[in-house]
Amino acid sequence: MFGSLVLLLLSSVATSGSLPSGSASSHVSFHSFVERGVFGPISTGSAAGIAGGQIACDSPPVSSFFAGLKPPFPTNSWWAPFAAPPGTGTAAGPFPYESALDGYGVQFGISTNRQWDGTSIKQPTQIDWLASFTEHSGTFANHKATSFDTQSVTIQYFQGSASMTAYLVPGSPYMTFQYSQATPLLKSMHGGIKMFNGRTIAVGETSSATGTQFTVVDTAGTTYRIYALASITLTATSISPNSGTISAGTQFTGVLRLVMLAQASHQALLDQHYQVYPTSVGHDYSFTDTTGTLFFNWNTVGDGSQLLMLTWPHHRLTMQNPNFPATTALGYLTTKGWMYPAIGNTWKMLYQLTSISWNAPRALDSSCSDTVLLGLEYEVGQLNSSQAPVPGDFYYWGGKLAAQSRLALIADNLGRPDLVTPVINYLKASFQHWFDSASSTLPAYETAWGGVISKAGANNAWVDFGNGYYNDHHFHYGYFLNVAAVIAKFDTNWLNQHREYINWFARDIINPSTQDPYFPVARCRDWFAGHSWASGIANGAGSRDQESTGEAVNGYYGALLWASVALSQDYVNYAKLLIATEQQAAQVYWHLYPQAGQTDRDNPYPEPEVRSLVTMGNVQDWQSGAWLFWGSQRSQIAAIQILPVTPVLYDKQWVENVWSYTMPELVNPTIGDEWKCVIIAAYANSNPQAAASWAANLTDWGSGNTFTNEMYFIGTRPNPRGTPICSDFPQNPYGSFKLQVASSGAFVTASSATPNLIATPGSSGAAAATFTSAYVPNAGTLQLAGTGQYVTADQSGSAALAAARATASTWERFTIRRKVGAAADVYSIRAGSNGLYVTVAGDGSLVNNGANEAVAAGFRFVAA
Ligand SMILES: *[C@@H]1O[C@H](CO)[C@@H](O)[C@H](O)[C@H]1NC(C)=O
Ligand SMILES: *[C@@H]1O[C@H](CO)[C@@H](O)[C@H](O)[C@H]1NC(C)=O
């Protein structure tokens, strides 16, 4: 319907006007972008009708901080530590700086201490200066946020008629402080003051200078330039070897800008551009049917075309028509790599949008059809809507149900509507609990910050991974939206009945508009950092982190599916932009490429030792490392950047890196198949044939994946070799059989009186037991005809197999394969309970104790 038209008019109209009176620089023009082109709210309705009702989190914003502002408030932004109690945590920016608020003012600095500990790159926060004014009493309540947008926050410190306003704008090399009738006071925090404007000052001495440009060197050797936008007299005082101040003798109304001078050669560019400063950021976007363009539009004081900002690698990779000075002109090494300069107050970043929606972008390879359909029939057959799970939490429920929901999509894709309905009924039966106020696990609308939370977590950060404190919402609600979208796709009545309710979950993570009175804009997304933060407001909003880029992408993928069935094309596009940006950041900052060059401009990790770890587990503001809060295996660290397995893609080079890096674990039988299956699926993006043969040996897909989804995914990858992907996919012989030991010719007996499976020498086929061999994914069950009992094998490997279970679970599964090196009709049997092969003991008992196939007994399956 939209063709290739640009959907939105995004002209960033600069309006000129004069500065408010009292400004020292009223001759400069004031550029302000009108926020045009951003989408309106998904809805403006309240979530009062949500099953858990309303509740207030026991950790509301610091009461004075948002004075004069009303929720919804951002919870996962880089500056959440300013707002979350106690309000003194270190904020993840504004990069290249990190900052914190104390009673007197804004502390800030750039970490110059880059460390490598074998697992992580670390740049511990460094505080260089405190910006304050002498009139301020230090009363903590005497500061507040006066405004914020999708990237920046404006903080004002005030005392009587004196004030200092800090424009904290990510990417600005200068920290900007606008004083009004206040006496500027800067305190050195990283050492004492050694030199001021080229003059060495000893402890106890002072030095004054008048003008607009100053240079100060602290005793740690760190140099800052101080720019005043109106002439000022500053006096530097060396108080002790560890402390010093720079103050103005009188009240000042005007702007001071501080910038770390990392190298003397950077001064020229900084001197050239200090007069233009950003006060806030507008962002908008435009779309074609294949691309999305993201715009950052800084509102500036001064000529916006001369605004000097800093870029991260992910910006540089997508910026259109950039005005980049030489990288030697200015640069700061941060945990996201080098920040380099760009000039101008509009950035335009182009992203390719995914064309994938419900299913893979190509048909299932015909060689995989039987395999997938068998799995589908079996796995759908396991879903009994009378036994649909009652949600006991948000995260695991969502992951499991989302995995089941894919079965409906695959059935639909393969033309099996008969297999769609049972899945939808099952999903609906389980989802129904979220609408029921009598449920034990409930979503509620949280009123202190504004959002939907897990009600039981409103006063307990340990519930649902801190969901009540706004952790992980995009992970959790992404799964909810996946499930709801699938139900809605096949049940319009359900959609119409529950659209507003499901929208509360969608609005919680992808609300695009400040006009939504109940939810902040794109809660988890840090637009300047280019990705989402999982961390909310727990622990004073501590460090920002995100471990699971796979689930972050899936969060926006769930939103895409929901938008495509329940909302308009605008929100489909918005979700696609969120996917594209999150994927790019995952690729740039989480996926590591040993192939990258050490001096590549856009390689965030110059150290080759870091990149040889192939995958970051956790990216934080001050460190990034190949570790997780919960696991240390290579396959876990990589798999959490991949799962859940959905049609959204992973890049070929990285999956090849992951494949070789995790290989020691992939061949290690003690590592769980629930992780291996994720790595194997991802590897199909490089070599689907190899992935299929590895997938044939899996017996566990975890709660977040299914056999059907694994094989569907592998069978729908690009196939550059062109050979069948699932050729010779092995399976058990299915049907009714008598089992004969190949070496002795003895047949296996079992009965209700003697349930053990025993190969009796010289026994005839007539006396042998008949077993029904039935399908389970990559294995099967053996059921004794006559008694109906399933053959079980315990984990000890010391007891005989016995036809002794009324129902079949994992201990009643066997993988029966053509035995390597034996005649064509001879099979080995491997027990699912312990992974060992069945041998024949001296007394003829069948025992699952063979370490490898070579020592396994060979069996003929003689049709009964
Ligand atoms: C589904 O579950 C119900 C309730 O437990 C049970 O009565 C019914 O037999 C089950 N249906 C199937 C096909 O197993
Ligand atoms: C799968 O298992 C079989 C039997 O144990 C083994 O021969 C084969 O090498 C395995 N395939 C892969 C790809 O590991």
CSV table of C-alpha atoms in Angstrom, one decimal, residues 111-273:
chain,number,residue,atom,x,y,z
A,111,SER,CA,37.7,7.1,32.0
A,112,THR,CA,41.3,7.0,30.8
A,113,ASN,CA,42.0,3.7,32.4
A,114,ARG,CA,41.3,0.9,29.9
A,115,GLN,CA,41.9,-2.6,31.3
A,116,TRP,CA,41.8,-6.1,30.0
A,117,ASP,CA,41.5,-8.9,32.5
A,118,GLY,CA,41.2,-11.9,30.2
A,119,THR,CA,37.4,-11.8,30.0
A,120,SER,CA,36.4,-8.2,30.0
A,121,ILE,CA,37.3,-4.8,28.7
A,122,LYS,CA,36.9,-2.4,31.6
A,123,GLN,CA,37.0,1.4,31.9
A,124,PRO,CA,36.2,2.1,35.5
A,125,THR,CA,34.3,5.3,36.0
A,126,GLN,CA,36.6,8.3,36.5
A,127,ILE,CA,35.2,11.5,38.0
A,128,ASP,CA,37.4,14.5,37.0
A,129,TRP,CA,35.4,17.5,38.0
A,130,LEU,CA,32.3,18.7,40.0
A,131,ALA,CA,30.4,21.6,38.5
A,132,SER,CA,28.6,23.7,41.1
A,133,PHE,CA,28.2,27.3,42.3
A,134,THR,CA,29.1,28.8,45.6
A,135,GLU,CA,25.6,29.9,46.5
A,136,HIS,CA,24.3,26.3,46.5
A,137,SER,CA,23.7,24.9,50.1
A,138,GLY,CA,24.3,21.3,49.1
A,139,THR,CA,20.7,20.4,49.9
A,140,PHE,CA,20.0,17.4,47.8
A,141,ALA,CA,16.5,18.4,47.0
A,142,ASN,CA,17.8,21.6,45.4
A,143,HIS,CA,18.1,20.1,42.0
A,144,LYS,CA,15.7,18.6,39.5
A,145,ALA,CA,15.1,17.5,36.0
A,146,THR,CA,13.5,20.3,34.0
A,147,SER,CA,13.1,18.3,30.8
A,148,PHE,CA,14.1,15.2,29.1
A,149,ASP,CA,13.8,13.6,25.6
A,150,THR,CA,14.7,10.3,24.0
A,151,GLN,CA,18.4,11.0,24.6
A,152,SER,CA,19.1,13.9,26.8
A,153,VAL,CA,18.2,15.2,30.2
A,154,THR,CA,18.4,18.8,31.5
A,155,ILE,CA,19.2,19.1,35.2
A,156,GLN,CA,18.9,22.3,37.2
A,157,TYR,CA,20.6,23.1,40.5
A,158,PHE,CA,19.0,26.0,42.2
A,159,GLN,CA,19.4,28.1,45.4
A,160,GLY,CA,17.3,31.3,45.7
A,161,SER,CA,17.7,33.2,42.5
A,162,ALA,CA,20.9,31.4,41.6
A,163,SER,CA,20.9,28.4,39.3
A,164,MET,CA,23.0,26.2,37.1
A,165,THR,CA,21.4,24.3,34.3
A,166,ALA,CA,23.3,21.3,32.9
A,167,TYR,CA,22.4,20.1,29.4
A,168,LEU,CA,23.4,16.5,29.5
A,169,VAL,CA,23.5,15.5,25.9
A,170,PRO,CA,25.1,12.2,24.8
A,171,GLY,CA,27.8,12.6,22.2
A,172,SER,CA,28.8,16.1,23.1
A,173,PRO,CA,32.5,16.4,23.8
A,174,TYR,CA,31.8,19.4,26.0
A,175,MET,CA,29.9,19.3,29.3
A,176,THR,CA,27.7,22.4,29.2
A,177,PHE,CA,26.6,24.4,32.2
A,178,GLN,CA,24.4,27.5,31.9
A,179,TYR,CA,24.7,29.7,35.0
A,180,SER,CA,22.2,32.3,36.0
A,181,GLN,CA,23.1,34.8,38.8
A,182,ALA,CA,25.3,32.1,40.2
A,183,THR,CA,29.0,32.1,41.1
A,184,PRO,CA,30.6,29.1,39.2
A,185,LEU,CA,32.6,26.7,41.3
A,186,LEU,CA,34.5,23.8,39.8
A,187,LYS,CA,36.1,21.2,42.1
A,188,SER,CA,38.8,18.9,40.9
A,189,MET,CA,37.9,15.3,41.8
A,190,HIS,CA,40.7,13.2,40.2
A,191,GLY,CA,43.7,15.0,41.9
A,192,GLY,CA,44.6,18.5,42.8
A,193,ILE,CA,45.3,21.3,40.4
A,194,LYS,CA,48.8,21.4,39.0
A,195,MET,CA,48.6,24.1,36.3
A,196,PHE,CA,46.2,26.8,35.3
A,197,ASN,CA,46.6,28.5,31.9
A,198,GLY,CA,50.1,27.3,31.6
A,199,ARG,CA,51.1,28.5,35.1
A,200,THR,CA,52.2,25.9,37.7
A,201,ILE,CA,50.5,26.5,41.0
A,202,ALA,CA,51.9,25.1,44.2
A,203,VAL,CA,49.7,23.9,47.1
A,204,GLY,CA,48.2,27.0,48.8
A,205,GLU,CA,48.6,29.2,45.8
A,206,THR,CA,46.1,30.7,43.5
A,207,SER,CA,46.1,31.9,39.9
A,208,SER,CA,43.6,34.0,38.1
A,209,ALA,CA,42.9,34.7,34.5
A,210,THR,CA,40.2,36.6,32.6
A,211,GLY,CA,38.8,35.7,29.2
A,212,THR,CA,36.9,32.9,27.4
A,213,GLN,CA,39.4,30.1,27.2
A,214,PHE,CA,41.3,28.4,30.0
A,215,THR,CA,43.3,25.2,30.4
A,216,VAL,CA,43.7,23.3,33.6
A,217,VAL,CA,45.9,20.3,34.4
A,218,ASP,CA,45.3,18.2,37.4
A,219,THR,CA,47.9,16.4,39.5
A,220,ALA,CA,46.9,13.1,37.7
A,221,GLY,CA,48.0,14.8,34.5
A,222,THR,CA,44.5,15.1,33.0
A,223,THR,CA,43.9,18.3,31.0
A,224,TYR,CA,40.6,20.1,30.6
A,225,ARG,CA,39.8,23.1,28.5
A,226,ILE,CA,37.2,25.5,30.0
A,227,TYR,CA,35.3,27.7,27.6
A,228,ALA,CA,33.2,30.6,28.7
A,229,LEU,CA,30.6,32.0,26.2
A,230,ALA,CA,31.1,35.4,27.8
A,231,SER,CA,34.3,36.8,29.3
A,232,ILE,CA,34.8,35.7,32.9
A,233,THR,CA,37.5,35.8,35.6
A,234,LEU,CA,38.4,32.5,37.0
A,235,THR,CA,40.6,31.8,39.9
A,236,ALA,CA,42.3,28.4,40.4
A,237,THR,CA,43.3,27.4,43.9
A,238,SER,CA,45.5,24.5,44.8
A,239,ILE,CA,44.1,23.5,48.2
A,240,SER,CA,46.1,20.3,48.7
A,241,PRO,CA,47.8,17.7,46.5
A,242,ASN,CA,44.4,16.1,46.0
A,243,SER,CA,42.0,19.0,45.8
A,244,GLY,CA,41.6,22.2,44.1
A,245,THR,CA,38.9,24.6,42.9
A,246,ILE,CA,38.3,27.0,40.1
A,247,SER,CA,35.8,29.7,40.9
A,248,ALA,CA,34.5,33.0,39.7
A,249,GLY,CA,34.7,35.8,42.2
A,250,THR,CA,31.3,37.1,41.3
A,251,GLN,CA,27.9,36.0,40.0
A,252,PHE,CA,27.8,35.0,36.4
A,253,THR,CA,25.0,34.6,33.9
A,254,GLY,CA,26.2,32.7,30.9
A,255,VAL,CA,27.6,29.4,29.8
A,256,LEU,CA,30.7,27.4,30.8
A,257,ARG,CA,31.8,24.4,28.8
A,258,LEU,CA,34.3,21.9,30.0
A,259,VAL,CA,36.1,19.3,27.8
A,260,MET,CA,38.8,16.8,28.4
A,261,LEU,CA,41.8,17.6,26.2
A,262,ALA,CA,43.1,14.1,25.6
A,263,GLN,CA,45.8,15.2,23.3
A,264,ALA,CA,47.1,18.7,22.6
A,265,SER,CA,46.4,18.3,18.9
A,266,HIS,CA,42.7,18.2,19.7
A,267,GLN,CA,42.6,21.7,20.8
A,268,ALA,CA,42.2,23.3,17.4
A,269,LEU,CA,38.9,21.6,16.7
A,270,LEU,CA,37.6,22.2,20.2
A,271,ASP,CA,38.5,25.8,20.0
A,272,GLN,CA,36.7,26.1,16.7
A,273,HIS,CA,33.3,24.7,17.8
